[in-house]
Every structure is written in structure tokens, then in C-alpha cells.
PDB file of C-alpha atoms in Angstrom:
ATOM      1  CA  MET A   1      -9.429 151.899  80.570  1.00 39.00           C
ATOM      2  CA  SER A   2     -12.577 150.020  79.618  1.00 50.00           C
ATOM      3  CA  GLY A   3     -15.179 151.546  77.302  1.00 57.00           C
ATOM      4  CA  PRO A   4     -18.881 152.025  78.007  1.00 68.00           C
ATOM      5  CA  THR A   5     -20.946 148.909  78.688  1.00 83.00           C
ATOM      6  CA  MET A   6     -23.015 147.857  75.689  1.00 93.00           C
ATOM      7  CA  PRO A   7     -26.664 147.053  76.498  1.00 97.00           C
ATOM      8  CA  PRO A   8     -28.088 143.785  75.135  1.00 97.00           C
ATOM      9  CA  VAL A   9     -29.978 144.121  71.857  1.00 98.00           C
ATOM     10  CA  TYR A  10     -33.138 142.023  71.453  1.00 98.00           C
ATOM     11  CA  PHE A  11     -34.936 141.715  68.139  1.00 98.00           C
ATOM     12  CA  ILE A  12     -38.427 140.341  67.479  1.00 97.00           C
ATOM     13  CA  ASN A  13     -38.634 137.954  64.551  1.00 97.00           C
ATOM     14  CA  LEU A  14     -41.208 135.511  63.166  1.00 95.00           C
ATOM     15  CA  ALA A  15     -39.798 132.016  62.680  1.00 94.00           C
ATOM     16  CA  ARG A  16     -40.851 132.033  59.024  1.00 93.00           C
ATOM     17  CA  ARG A  17     -39.065 135.369  58.325  1.00 92.00           C
ATOM     18  CA  THR A  18     -35.538 134.040  58.053  1.00 94.00           C
ATOM     19  CA  ASP A  19     -34.878 136.700  55.402  1.00 91.00           C
ATOM     20  CA  ARG A  20     -35.481 139.518  57.866  1.00 91.00           C
ATOM     21  CA  ARG A  21     -33.455 137.785  60.541  1.00 94.00           C
ATOM     22  CA  GLU A  22     -30.465 137.418  58.228  1.00 94.00           C
ATOM     23  CA  ARG A  23     -30.602 141.053  57.108  1.00 92.00           C
ATOM     24  CA  LEU A  24     -30.799 142.421  60.636  1.00 94.00           C
ATOM     25  CA  GLU A  25     -28.090 140.132  61.954  1.00 96.00           C
ATOM     26  CA  THR A  26     -25.848 141.297  59.101  1.00 94.00           C
ATOM     27  CA  ARG A  27     -26.468 144.920  60.062  1.00 93.00           C
ATOM     28  CA  LEU A  28     -25.764 144.252  63.731  1.00 96.00           C
ATOM     29  CA  GLN A  29     -22.592 142.301  62.963  1.00 95.00           C
ATOM     30  CA  ALA A  30     -21.320 145.180  60.816  1.00 93.00           C
ATOM     31  CA  LEU A  31     -21.547 147.317  63.962  1.00 94.00           C
ATOM     32  CA  GLY A  32     -19.843 144.748  66.161  1.00 94.00           C
ATOM     33  CA  LEU A  33     -23.101 143.795  67.869  1.00 96.00           C
ATOM     34  CA  THR A  34     -24.828 140.473  68.429  1.00 95.00           C
ATOM     35  CA  GLY A  35     -28.607 140.439  68.539  1.00 97.00           C
ATOM     36  CA  ILE A  36     -30.679 138.180  70.788  1.00 98.00           C
ATOM     37  CA  ARG A  37     -33.641 136.801  68.855  1.00 98.00           C
ATOM     38  CA  ILE A  38     -37.132 136.850  70.386  1.00 98.00           C
ATOM     39  CA  ASP A  39     -39.478 134.358  68.756  1.00 97.00           C
ATOM     40  CA  ALA A  40     -42.447 136.473  67.699  1.00 96.00           C
ATOM     41  CA  VAL A  41     -45.955 135.504  68.770  1.00 95.00           C
ATOM     42  CA  THR A  42     -48.246 134.707  65.832  1.00 93.00           C
ATOM     43  CA  PRO A  43     -52.049 135.029  65.662  1.00 90.00           C
ATOM     44  CA  ASP A  44     -52.211 131.234  66.066  1.00 92.00           C
ATOM     45  CA  THR A  45     -50.112 131.263  69.249  1.00 92.00           C
ATOM     46  CA  ILE A  46     -51.783 134.143  71.115  1.00 90.00           C
ATOM     47  CA  PRO A  47     -52.571 132.825  74.633  1.00 87.00           C
ATOM     48  CA  ALA A  48     -56.217 131.815  75.051  1.00 88.00           C
ATOM     49  CA  ASP A  49     -56.854 134.244  77.926  1.00 86.00           C
ATOM     50  CA  VAL A  50     -55.499 137.146  75.870  1.00 86.00           C
ATOM     51  CA  MET A  51     -57.586 136.174  72.849  1.00 84.00           C
ATOM     52  CA  LYS A  52     -60.706 135.973  75.003  1.00 84.00           C
ATOM     53  CA  ARG A  53     -60.081 139.456  76.346  1.00 82.00           C
ATOM     54  CA  HIS A  54     -59.338 140.732  72.847  1.00 78.00           C
ATOM     55  CA  GLN A  55     -62.582 139.358  71.417  1.00 78.00           C
ATOM     56  CA  ALA A  56     -64.564 140.842  74.299  1.00 77.00           C
ATOM     57  CA  SER A  57     -63.387 144.380  73.503  1.00 75.00           C
ATOM     58  CA  PRO A  58     -65.746 146.726  71.571  1.00 68.00           C
ATOM     59  CA  LYS A  59     -65.575 146.219  67.816  1.00 69.00           C
ATOM     60  CA  ASP A  60     -64.645 149.845  67.156  1.00 63.00           C
ATOM     61  CA  ARG A  61     -61.753 149.528  69.636  1.00 67.00           C
ATOM     62  CA  ARG A  62     -60.580 146.080  68.649  1.00 77.00           C
ATOM     63  CA  MET A  63     -57.113 145.430  67.257  1.00 82.00           C
ATOM     64  CA  THR A  64     -56.448 143.030  64.437  1.00 84.00           C
ATOM     65  CA  ASN A  65     -55.112 139.602  65.433  1.00 86.00           C
ATOM     66  CA  PRO A  66     -51.637 140.403  64.001  1.00 88.00           C
ATOM     67  CA  GLU A  67     -51.548 143.569  66.145  1.00 88.00           C
ATOM     68  CA  VAL A  68     -52.371 141.531  69.254  1.00 90.00           C
ATOM     69  CA  ALA A  69     -49.574 139.122  68.329  1.00 92.00           C
ATOM     70  CA  CYS A  70     -47.181 142.043  67.824  1.00 92.00           C
ATOM     71  CA  LEU A  71     -48.044 143.466  71.242  1.00 92.00           C
ATOM     72  CA  MET A  72     -47.534 140.107  72.899  1.00 93.00           C
ATOM     73  CA  SER A  73     -44.178 139.796  71.135  1.00 96.00           C
ATOM     74  CA  HIS A  74     -43.046 143.097  72.639  1.00 96.00           C
ATOM     75  CA  ARG A  75     -44.207 141.968  76.046  1.00 94.00           C
ATOM     76  CA  ARG A  76     -42.255 138.725  75.579  1.00 96.00           C
ATOM     77  CA  ALA A  77     -39.152 140.757  74.695  1.00 98.00           C
ATOM     78  CA  LEU A  78     -39.473 142.848  77.876  1.00 97.00           C
ATOM     79  CA  GLU A  79     -39.991 139.738  80.006  1.00 97.00           C
ATOM     80  CA  THR A  80     -36.859 138.152  78.506  1.00 98.00           C
ATOM     81  CA  PHE A  81     -34.925 141.348  79.166  1.00 98.00           C
ATOM     82  CA  LEU A  82     -36.011 141.414  82.831  1.00 98.00           C
ATOM     83  CA  ASP A  83     -35.096 137.755  83.271  1.00 97.00           C
ATOM     84  CA  SER A  84     -31.550 138.569  82.096  1.00 97.00           C
ATOM     85  CA  GLY A  85     -30.891 140.945  84.988  1.00 96.00           C
ATOM     86  CA  ALA A  86     -29.432 143.602  82.657  1.00 97.00           C
ATOM     87  CA  PRO A  87     -30.121 147.224  83.737  1.00 97.00           C
ATOM     88  CA  VAL A  88     -30.788 148.557  80.198  1.00 98.00           C
ATOM     89  CA  ALA A  89     -31.703 146.944  76.869  1.00 98.00           C
ATOM     90  CA  VAL A  90     -32.578 147.779  73.284  1.00 98.00           C
ATOM     91  CA  ILE A  91     -35.700 146.310  71.646  1.00 98.00           C
ATOM     92  CA  LEU A  92     -35.844 146.104  67.839  1.00 98.00           C
ATOM     93  CA  GLU A  93     -38.267 144.797  65.279  1.00 96.00           C
ATOM     94  CA  ASP A  94     -36.584 142.853  62.487  1.00 94.00           C
ATOM     95  CA  ASP A  95     -37.214 145.316  59.641  1.00 92.00           C
ATOM     96  CA  VAL A  96     -35.086 148.214  60.840  1.00 93.00           C
ATOM     97  CA  ILE A  97     -32.062 149.839  59.263  1.00 92.00           C
ATOM     98  CA  LEU A  98     -29.425 151.035  61.722  1.00 94.00           C
ATOM     99  CA  ALA A  99     -27.244 154.137  61.598  1.00 93.00           C
ATOM    100  CA  SER A 100     -23.478 153.775  61.499  1.00 92.00           C
ATOM    101  CA  ARG A 101     -23.148 155.247  65.019  1.00 94.00           C
ATOM    102  CA  PHE A 102     -25.903 153.064  66.442  1.00 96.00           C
ATOM    103  CA  ALA A 103     -23.581 151.112  68.763  1.00 96.00           C
ATOM    104  CA  GLU A 104     -21.832 154.085  70.351  1.00 95.00           C
ATOM    105  CA  THR A 105     -25.151 155.919  70.717  1.00 97.00           C
ATOM    106  CA  ILE A 106     -26.874 153.128  72.634  1.00 97.00           C
ATOM    107  CA  ALA A 107     -23.753 152.753  74.810  1.00 97.00           C
ATOM    108  CA  SER A 108     -23.900 156.476  75.607  1.00 97.00           C
ATOM    109  CA  LEU A 109     -27.619 156.283  76.391  1.00 97.00           C
ATOM    110  CA  ALA A 110     -27.160 153.216  78.596  1.00 97.00           C
ATOM    111  CA  ALA A 111     -24.690 155.193  80.719  1.00 96.00           C
ATOM    112  CA  ASP A 112     -27.204 158.044  81.209  1.00 96.00           C
ATOM    113  CA  SER A 113     -28.732 157.663  84.671  1.00 93.00           C
ATOM    114  CA  ALA A 114     -31.708 159.891  83.780  1.00 94.00           C
ATOM    115  CA  ILE A 115     -33.171 157.746  80.997  1.00 96.00           C
ATOM    116  CA  GLY A 116     -36.388 155.744  81.222  1.00 96.00           C
ATOM    117  CA  ILE A 117     -37.700 154.926  77.742  1.00 96.00           C
ATOM    118  CA  VAL A 118     -35.964 156.318  74.647  1.00 97.00           C
ATOM    119  CA  ARG A 119     -37.467 156.123  71.160  1.00 97.00           C
ATOM    120  CA  LEU A 120     -34.651 155.538  68.673  1.00 97.00           C
ATOM    121  CA  GLU A 121     -36.500 155.468  65.341  1.00 95.00           C
ATOM    122  CA  ARG A 122     -37.848 158.115  63.017  1.00 90.00           C
ATOM    123  CA  MET A 123     -41.222 157.842  61.291  1.00 88.00           C
ATOM    124  CA  THR A 124     -42.510 161.408  60.804  1.00 84.00           C
ATOM    125  CA  PRO A 125     -39.760 163.804  59.636  1.00 84.00           C
ATOM    126  CA  ARG A 126     -40.952 166.675  61.854  1.00 84.00           C
ATOM    127  CA  PHE A 127     -43.106 166.621  64.982  1.00 81.00           C
ATOM    128  CA  LYS A 128     -43.597 168.162  68.413  1.00 83.00           C
ATOM    129  CA  VAL A 129     -41.307 167.423  71.322  1.00 85.00           C
ATOM    130  CA  GLY A 130     -40.734 169.037  74.699  1.00 85.00           C
ATOM    131  CA  ALA A 131     -38.769 172.267  74.730  1.00 82.00           C
ATOM    132  CA  ALA A 132     -36.042 170.929  77.046  1.00 80.00           C
ATOM    133  CA  LYS A 133     -33.273 168.754  75.663  1.00 88.00           C
ATOM    134  CA  ARG A 134     -30.340 166.792  77.060  1.00 92.00           C
ATOM    135  CA  SER A 135     -27.212 166.599  74.980  1.00 94.00           C
ATOM    136  CA  HIS A 136     -25.199 163.473  74.214  1.00 96.00           C
ATOM    137  CA  GLY A 137     -22.385 165.400  72.609  1.00 94.00           C
ATOM    138  CA  ASP A 138     -21.948 165.067  68.869  1.00 94.00           C
ATOM    139  CA  LEU A 139     -24.139 161.949  68.866  1.00 96.00           C
ATOM    140  CA  GLY A 140     -27.356 163.916  69.329  1.00 94.00           C
ATOM    141  CA  ALA A 141     -29.814 164.898  72.033  1.00 94.00           C
ATOM    142  CA  LEU A 142     -32.840 163.665  73.962  1.00 95.00           C
ATOM    143  CA  TYR A 143     -36.182 165.496  73.837  1.00 93.00           C
ATOM    144  CA  PRO A 144     -39.333 164.708  75.873  1.00 90.00           C
ATOM    145  CA  VAL A 145     -42.034 162.984  73.812  1.00 89.00           C
ATOM    146  CA  ARG A 146     -45.014 165.296  73.388  1.00 83.00           C
ATOM    147  CA  GLN A 147     -46.620 164.108  70.136  1.00 79.00           C
ATOM    148  CA  TYR A 148     -47.425 160.523  69.271  1.00 77.00           C
ATOM    149  CA  ASP A 149     -45.515 159.210  66.266  1.00 81.00           C
ATOM    150  CA  TRP A 150     -46.189 155.744  64.880  1.00 81.00           C
ATOM    151  CA  GLY A 151     -43.847 152.852  65.387  1.00 88.00           C
ATOM    152  CA  ALA A 152     -42.207 150.740  68.090  1.00 93.00           C
ATOM    153  CA  ALA A 153     -39.478 149.305  65.882  1.00 95.00           C
ATOM    154  CA  ALA A 154     -36.533 150.578  67.943  1.00 97.00           C
ATOM    155  CA  TYR A 155     -36.360 151.738  71.545  1.00 98.00           C
ATOM    156  CA  LEU A 156     -34.091 151.565  74.570  1.00 98.00           C
ATOM    157  CA  LEU A 157     -35.339 151.299  78.134  1.00 98.00           C
ATOM    158  CA  THR A 158     -34.302 150.539  81.684  1.00 97.00           C
ATOM    159  CA  ALA A 159     -35.358 147.475  83.641  1.00 98.00           C
ATOM    160  CA  SER A 160     -37.415 149.726  85.918  1.00 97.00           C
ATOM    161  CA  ALA A 161     -39.355 151.159  82.956  1.00 96.00           C
ATOM    162  CA  ALA A 162     -39.859 147.690  81.445  1.00 97.00           C
ATOM    163  CA  ARG A 163     -41.245 146.334  84.718  1.00 96.00           C
ATOM    164  CA  LYS A 164     -43.664 149.259  85.049  1.00 93.00           C
ATOM    165  CA  LEU A 165     -44.810 148.894  81.437  1.00 92.00           C
ATOM    166  CA  LEU A 166     -45.633 145.236  82.011  1.00 93.00           C
ATOM    167  CA  ASP A 167     -47.528 146.181  85.170  1.00 90.00           C
ATOM    168  CA  LEU A 168     -49.848 148.442  83.145  1.00 85.00           C
ATOM    169  CA  ASP A 169     -52.615 145.909  82.702  1.00 67.00           C
ATOM    170  CA  TYR A 170     -55.167 147.541  80.437  1.00 53.00           C
ATOM    171  CA  PRO A 171     -52.781 148.492  77.583  1.00 49.00           C
ATOM    172  CA  MET A 172     -52.602 144.763  76.813  1.00 58.00           C
ATOM    173  CA  MET A 173     -55.397 145.544  74.376  1.00 73.00           C
ATOM    174  CA  VAL A 174     -53.765 148.437  72.461  1.00 81.00           C
ATOM    175  CA  PRO A 175     -51.098 148.294  69.710  1.00 86.00           C
ATOM    176  CA  ALA A 176     -47.484 148.073  70.885  1.00 90.00           C
ATOM    177  CA  ASP A 177     -46.533 151.603  69.817  1.00 89.00           C
ATOM    178  CA  TYR A 178     -49.572 153.073  71.605  1.00 86.00           C
ATOM    179  CA  TRP A 179     -48.649 151.097  74.726  1.00 87.00           C
ATOM    180  CA  VAL A 180     -45.093 152.426  74.807  1.00 90.00           C
ATOM    181  CA  PHE A 181     -45.300 155.938  73.316  1.00 88.00           C
ATOM    182  CA  ASP A 182     -48.844 157.336  72.987  1.00 83.00           C
ATOM    183  CA  LEU A 183     -49.589 159.804  75.803  1.00 79.00           C
ATOM    184  CA  GLY A 184     -53.283 159.061  75.342  1.00 78.00           C
ATOM    185  CA  PHE A 185     -52.638 155.965  77.466  1.00 81.00           C
ATOM    186  CA  ALA A 186     -51.127 155.588  80.930  1.00 80.00           C
ATOM    187  CA  LYS A 187     -47.336 155.557  81.094  1.00 86.00           C
ATOM    188  CA  PRO A 188     -44.904 154.324  83.760  1.00 87.00           C
ATOM    189  CA  ARG A 189     -44.789 156.865  86.561  1.00 87.00           C
ATOM    190  CA  GLY A 190     -41.408 158.428  87.273  1.00 88.00           C
ATOM    191  CA  GLU A 191     -39.883 157.248  83.974  1.00 92.00           C
ATOM    192  CA  ALA A 192     -38.742 159.743  81.325  1.00 91.00           C
ATOM    193  CA  LEU A 193     -40.225 159.195  77.852  1.00 92.00           C
ATOM    194  CA  GLU A 194     -37.882 160.717  75.258  1.00 94.00           C
ATOM    195  CA  GLN A 195     -37.029 160.853  71.550  1.00 94.00           C
ATOM    196  CA  PHE A 196     -33.416 160.682  70.416  1.00 95.00           C
ATOM    197  CA  VAL A 197     -32.506 163.145  67.648  1.00 93.00           C
ATOM    198  CA  PRO A 198     -31.222 162.233  65.116  1.00 93.00           C
ATOM    199  CA  ALA A 199     -32.969 158.885  64.909  1.00 94.00           C
ATOM    200  CA  ILE A 200     -30.537 155.970  64.731  1.00 95.00           C
ATOM    201  CA  ALA A 201     -33.030 153.453  63.311  1.00 95.00           C
ATOM    202  CA  ILE A 202     -35.648 153.573  60.581  1.00 92.00           C
ATOM    203  CA  GLN A 203     -38.038 151.020  59.137  1.00 90.00           C
ATOM    204  CA  GLU A 204     -37.009 149.560  55.775  1.00 88.00           C
ATOM    205  CA  ARG A 205     -40.136 150.693  53.993  1.00 82.00           C
ATOM    206  CA  LEU A 206     -39.333 154.367  54.652  1.00 82.00           C
ATOM    207  CA  LEU A 207     -36.091 154.146  52.677  1.00 76.00           C
ATOM    208  CA  ALA A 208     -37.192 151.554  50.145  1.00 66.00           C
ATOM    209  CA  ASP A 209     -38.011 154.004  47.341  1.00 59.00           C
ATOM    210  CA  ARG A 210     -34.474 155.362  47.360  1.00 57.00           C
ATOM    211  CA  CYS A 211     -32.991 151.905  46.908  1.00 47.00           C
ATOM    212  CA  GLY A 212     -35.506 150.298  44.562  1.00 46.00           C
ATOM    213  CA  ALA A 213     -36.705 147.895  47.263  1.00 48.00           C
ATOM    214  CA  ASN A 214     -40.187 146.574  47.947  1.00 54.00           C
ATOM    215  CA  PRO A 215     -40.340 145.509  51.592  1.00 58.00           C
ATOM    216  CA  ASP A 216     -43.554 144.050  52.903  1.00 64.00           C
ATOM    217  CA  SER A 217     -45.425 144.517  56.171  1.00 62.00           C
ATOM    218  CA  ASP A 218     -47.099 141.783  58.194  1.00 60.00           C
ATOM    219  CA  LEU A 219     -49.434 144.311  59.853  1.00 60.00           C
ATOM    220  CA  GLU A 220     -50.199 147.070  57.353  1.00 58.00           C
ATOM    221  CA  GLU A 221     -52.767 145.284  55.171  1.00 59.00           C
ATOM    222  CA  GLU A 222     -54.924 144.337  58.165  1.00 57.00           C
ATOM    223  CA  ARG A 223     -54.605 147.836  59.628  1.00 57.00           C
ATOM    224  CA  VAL A 224     -55.824 149.417  56.397  1.00 54.00           C
ATOM    225  CA  LYS A 225     -58.877 147.161  56.416  1.00 57.00           C
ATOM    226  CA  ARG A 226     -59.654 148.074  60.012  1.00 57.00           C
ATOM    227  CA  GLY A 227     -59.035 151.833  59.843  1.00 58.00           C
ATOM    228  CA  ASN A 228     -57.866 154.147  62.626  1.00 57.00           C
ATOM    229  CA  LEU A 229     -58.010 152.989  66.239  1.00 57.00           C
ATOM    230  CA  PHE A 230     -58.631 155.093  69.341  1.00 55.00           C
ATOM    231  CA  ASP A 231     -59.036 158.289  67.371  1.00 54.00           C
ATOM    232  CA  ILE A 232     -61.771 160.582  66.124  1.00 49.00           C
ATOM    233  CA  PRO A 233     -62.587 160.237  62.414  1.00 51.00           C
ATOM    234  CA  ARG A 234     -60.255 162.124  60.083  1.00 51.00           C
ATOM    235  CA  TYR A 235     -63.189 163.977  58.555  1.00 48.00           C
ATOM    236  CA  TYR A 236     -63.102 166.267  61.575  1.00 49.00           C
ATOM    237  CA  ILE A 237     -59.893 167.668  60.140  1.00 50.00           C
ATOM    238  CA  GLU A 238     -60.598 167.212  56.420  1.00 54.00           C
ATOM    239  CA  TRP A 239     -64.060 168.726  56.482  1.00 53.00           C
ATOM    240  CA  ASN A 240     -65.341 171.470  54.240  1.00 56.00           C
ATOM    241  CA  PRO A 241     -62.689 174.254  54.350  1.00 59.00           C
ATOM    242  CA  ARG A 242     -65.129 176.612  56.100  1.00 60.00           C
ATOM    243  CA  PHE A 243     -65.167 174.291  59.114  1.00 61.00           C
ATOM    244  CA  ARG A 244     -61.579 173.041  58.971  1.00 64.00           C
ATOM    245  CA  GLU A 245     -60.373 175.168  61.883  1.00 65.00           C
ATOM    246  CA  PHE A 246     -63.233 173.896  64.023  1.00 65.00           C
ATOM    247  CA  GLY A 247     -62.271 170.345  63.068  1.00 64.00           C
ATOM    248  CA  ARG A 248     -58.658 170.938  64.115  1.00 65.00           C
ATOM    249  CA  PHE A 249     -59.819 172.412  67.403  1.00 65.00           C
ATOM    250  CA  ALA A 250     -62.079 169.398  67.993  1.00 68.00           C
ATOM    251  CA  TYR A 251     -59.168 167.067  67.262  1.00 64.00           C
ATOM    252  CA  ARG A 252     -56.854 168.867  69.722  1.00 67.00           C
ATOM    253  CA  LEU A 253     -59.595 168.806  72.344  1.00 69.00           C
ATOM    254  CA  HIS A 254     -60.011 165.073  71.832  1.00 64.00           C
ATOM    255  CA  VAL A 255     -56.249 164.448  72.183  1.00 69.00           C
ATOM    256  CA  GLY A 256     -56.082 166.623  75.311  1.00 68.00           C
ATOM    257  CA  TRP A 257     -59.002 164.778  76.891  1.00 63.00           C
ATOM    258  CA  ARG A 258     -57.349 161.411  76.266  1.00 69.00           C
ATOM    259  CA  ARG A 259     -54.091 162.598  77.836  1.00 67.00           C
ATOM    260  CA  TRP A 260     -55.874 164.045  80.858  1.00 67.00           C
ATOM    261  CA  ARG A 261     -57.799 160.807  81.346  1.00 67.00           C
ATOM    262  CA  ALA A 262     -54.525 158.845  81.167  1.00 65.00           C
ATOM    263  CA  GLY A 263     -52.865 161.080  83.756  1.00 68.00           C
ATOM    264  CA  ASN A 264     -50.346 162.584  81.324  1.00 70.00           C
ATOM    265  CA  PRO A 265     -49.478 166.271  80.693  1.00 74.00           C
ATOM    266  CA  VAL A 266     -52.043 168.130  78.612  1.00 66.00           C
ATOM    267  CA  PHE A 267     -50.356 171.536  78.524  1.00 68.00           C
ATOM    268  CA  ALA A 268     -46.596 171.768  78.137  1.00 70.00           C
ATOM    269  CA  ARG A 269     -44.053 173.855  76.267  1.00 72.00           C
ATOM    270  CA  THR A 270     -43.342 172.238  72.922  1.00 75.00           C
ATOM    271  CA  LEU A 271     -41.453 172.918  69.735  1.00 81.00           C
ATOM    272  CA  LYS A 272     -41.383 171.265  66.358  1.00 84.00           C
ATOM    273  CA  VAL A 273     -38.050 169.722  65.463  1.00 85.00           C
ATOM    274  CA  ASP A 274     -36.740 167.948  62.416  1.00 85.00           C
ATOM    275  CA  VAL A 275     -36.060 164.310  63.208  1.00 86.00           C
ATOM    276  CA  PRO A 276     -33.718 163.079  60.473  1.00 86.00           C
ATOM    277  CA  PHE A 277     -32.362 159.580  60.184  1.00 88.00           C
ATOM    278  CA  ALA A 278     -28.631 159.587  60.852  1.00 88.00           C
ATOM    279  CA  ASP A 279     -26.330 158.253  58.121  1.00 82.00           C
ATOM    280  CA  PRO A 280     -27.127 154.630  57.276  1.00 69.00           C
ATOM    281  CA  LEU A 281     -24.600 151.847  56.936  1.00 67.00           C
ATOM    282  CA  PRO A 282     -22.610 151.620  53.689  1.00 63.00           C
ATOM    283  CA  GLY A 283     -24.085 149.132  51.239  1.00 59.00           C
ATOM    284  CA  LEU A 284     -27.624 149.791  52.447  1.00 61.00           C
ATOM    285  CA  ALA A 285     -29.133 149.036  49.038  1.00 52.00           C
ATOM    286  CA  ASP A 286     -27.712 145.524  49.116  1.00 55.00           C
ATOM    287  CA  THR A 287     -29.443 144.664  52.403  1.00 57.00           C
ATOM    288  CA  LEU A 288     -32.983 145.680  51.448  1.00 55.00           C
ATOM    289  CA  PRO A 289     -35.499 143.033  50.324  1.00 56.00           C
ATOM    290  CA  GLY A 290     -36.979 142.706  46.852  1.00 47.00           C
ATOM    291  CA  ARG A 291     -34.571 145.100  45.191  1.00 43.00           C
ATOM    292  CA  ASP A 292     -35.312 145.672  41.527  1.00 41.00           C
ATOM    293  CA  GLU A 293     -31.960 145.176  39.814  1.00 37.00           C
ATOM    294  CA  LYS A 294     -33.114 147.425  36.958  1.00 37.00           C
ATOM    295  CA  ALA A 295     -33.554 150.328  39.358  1.00 36.00           C
ATOM    296  CA  PRO A 296     -30.645 152.777  39.639  1.00 34.00           C
ATOM    297  CA  ARG A 297     -28.441 152.027  42.647  1.00 33.00           C
ATOM    298  CA  GLN A 298     -28.518 154.927  45.074  1.00 34.00           C
ATOM    299  CA  GLU A 299     -27.214 155.255  48.568  1.00 34.00           C
ATOM    300  CA  ALA A 300     -29.879 156.383  51.049  1.00 35.00           C
ATOM    301  CA  THR A 301     -28.472 159.108  53.232  1.00 35.00           C
ATOM    302  CA  GLY A 302     -30.038 161.160  55.963  1.00 36.00           C
ATOM    303  CA  GLN A 303     -29.308 164.659  57.185  1.00 36.00           C
ATOM    304  CA  PRO A 304     -26.566 164.478  59.823  1.00 32.00           C
ATOM    305  CA  HIS A 305     -27.516 166.231  63.046  1.00 35.00           C
ATOM    306  CA  ALA A 306     -25.411 167.224  66.012  1.00 34.00           C
ATOM    307  CA  ALA A 307     -26.710 168.481  69.333  1.00 35.00           C
ATOM    308  CA  THR A 308     -25.982 172.080  70.108  1.00 30.00           C
TER     309      THR A 308
END
């Protein structure tokens, strides 16, 4: 009796980041997986027509050049996936750590006929999801995405969802994670958008402190210079305490308006759930970049979670 079919795993990697490529390939090989490398677009190789459109966008809504390159890299990954003819695929960025049950989880998800786009990573430890959930046994469960959480470092999707994402023309000028997961922008019609709990991938920088590592980011420095995109200023929330509740109300109103304009649900039953990172691979500390050998060696472990 044959086991479940394993979806192809694509990972986005800059040619100059051989260090990241080697680390991720080591993690995949430890799980019995082989990754398919996608040559990342760089600011210097952004197509001229895309750059022209980018530079024509309003300054207060303009991405940084590295963010445009990142978005185009994700689009390249989806195009490569569609060219392969595979029904389901996993898209990774090259700085993710994978849980020990990553392989069997993506195989289980690939066999689920109800999936569309599934977010596999964890960024914020606790956030809002839809009240309904679909169990995948002791591996975890799927919850509808209801609150935007940063990151597009690990997700699984069907060919149908990938094709519809690429057909959404205007999100070409928003960051990759907004394009895929933010309900403030149009999403593929008829495709479920879900979060897997527990997360089976996490960005290196979120576990670096536990392992004495100092991973870098090719996007973060430019993002800090630019500030928040597509959002109302944070001072609405962090105002004088007497007006803080009004600021929170204004923020929720702003988010609701964006979702309504994008054709996504504004009102829906939600609940806050903990989204832990499932147990990482043994020897995690040895695979992180820039480890300070004087730092105490600790194993980074997450809170195991089983669907009920």
C-alpha cells in the first residue's frame, strides 16, 4: 500500500546566499525531502515594466525595491509550480526552520480536497482565526484566516489557487505576504484561506535568541526606513490614554473598510488561538547562522499542539 503523495517543495533563494541554501537543504534532507530552488529576483533584475509601474505608485504606498523583488520571486515560484503540472505545492523562503513532522503534515494537507491556500508558519504567537476548524488528526488543525499576520515564508497551495493569485493584477504592487494573506486585498474567489495550527515552519530570526544566533534580513532594514504600508498611523492606537479606545475603534473601522472594499468578509465569528511552533528538528542550534560559540547551547522547543 503506497503512502500519501508528497507535494513538491519550492524554495526562494538569492544566488549570493549560498549559506541559506545549504542550511535549508540540510533541513529538508533530514526530513527526506528534496527542495526545488527558485532563483530569487533582485532589485537589479526586476523587469522594466514592473519597475515602471512601481515607480508610478504614490510615494506613501510605494514598496521598497527589495520588497518588489521579493514579490516577483514569489510570483516566479508560483509560475514554476504551475508549469510542473503538480496539483499542490509548498513555497518556502530560504530562512525557515522546519518542524520534525513537516513532511507528513504537508502530505496530509495535500490529500485534503478542501484546501486552497494554507499558511504554515507562525509569526505572532496568538491571533484571531475563524471559529470553525478542520482536524488533521494528531498533526493539527486548519482554521480560516481572519487576522493578518506578517510573513509569507511558508505556505501550501493548490494549482487552482496559484493560478487565481497570479490573475489578481493589482496586488503586483503590494508585499508578498499582503498579496497572499492580507484580507485588506482581493483574494482568489472560491479558495479557502487557512492557518495550520501548530505552525510547522518559523523564520530563523524568531528562534535566534534561544540559540545564540544572529540571522540577518534582506528586507527588514529597508522596511524600517520606509515605515508601515497600507495602514493608518500607529498613533491612532498609541494616543493619549484618554483617547486610546477611540483610536482602537478607528483602527478597526479602517481594517473593516479595507476588507469590504476588497470583497472579503468584514463580520465573522472569530476566536483567538495560540499558534505555537511545533517541535523543531534536533540539532537546531547547529543550523542557525552567526552562532556565538560563547553563548550557552540550548535547544529551541515549541509547545506541542494536537487538534481536538
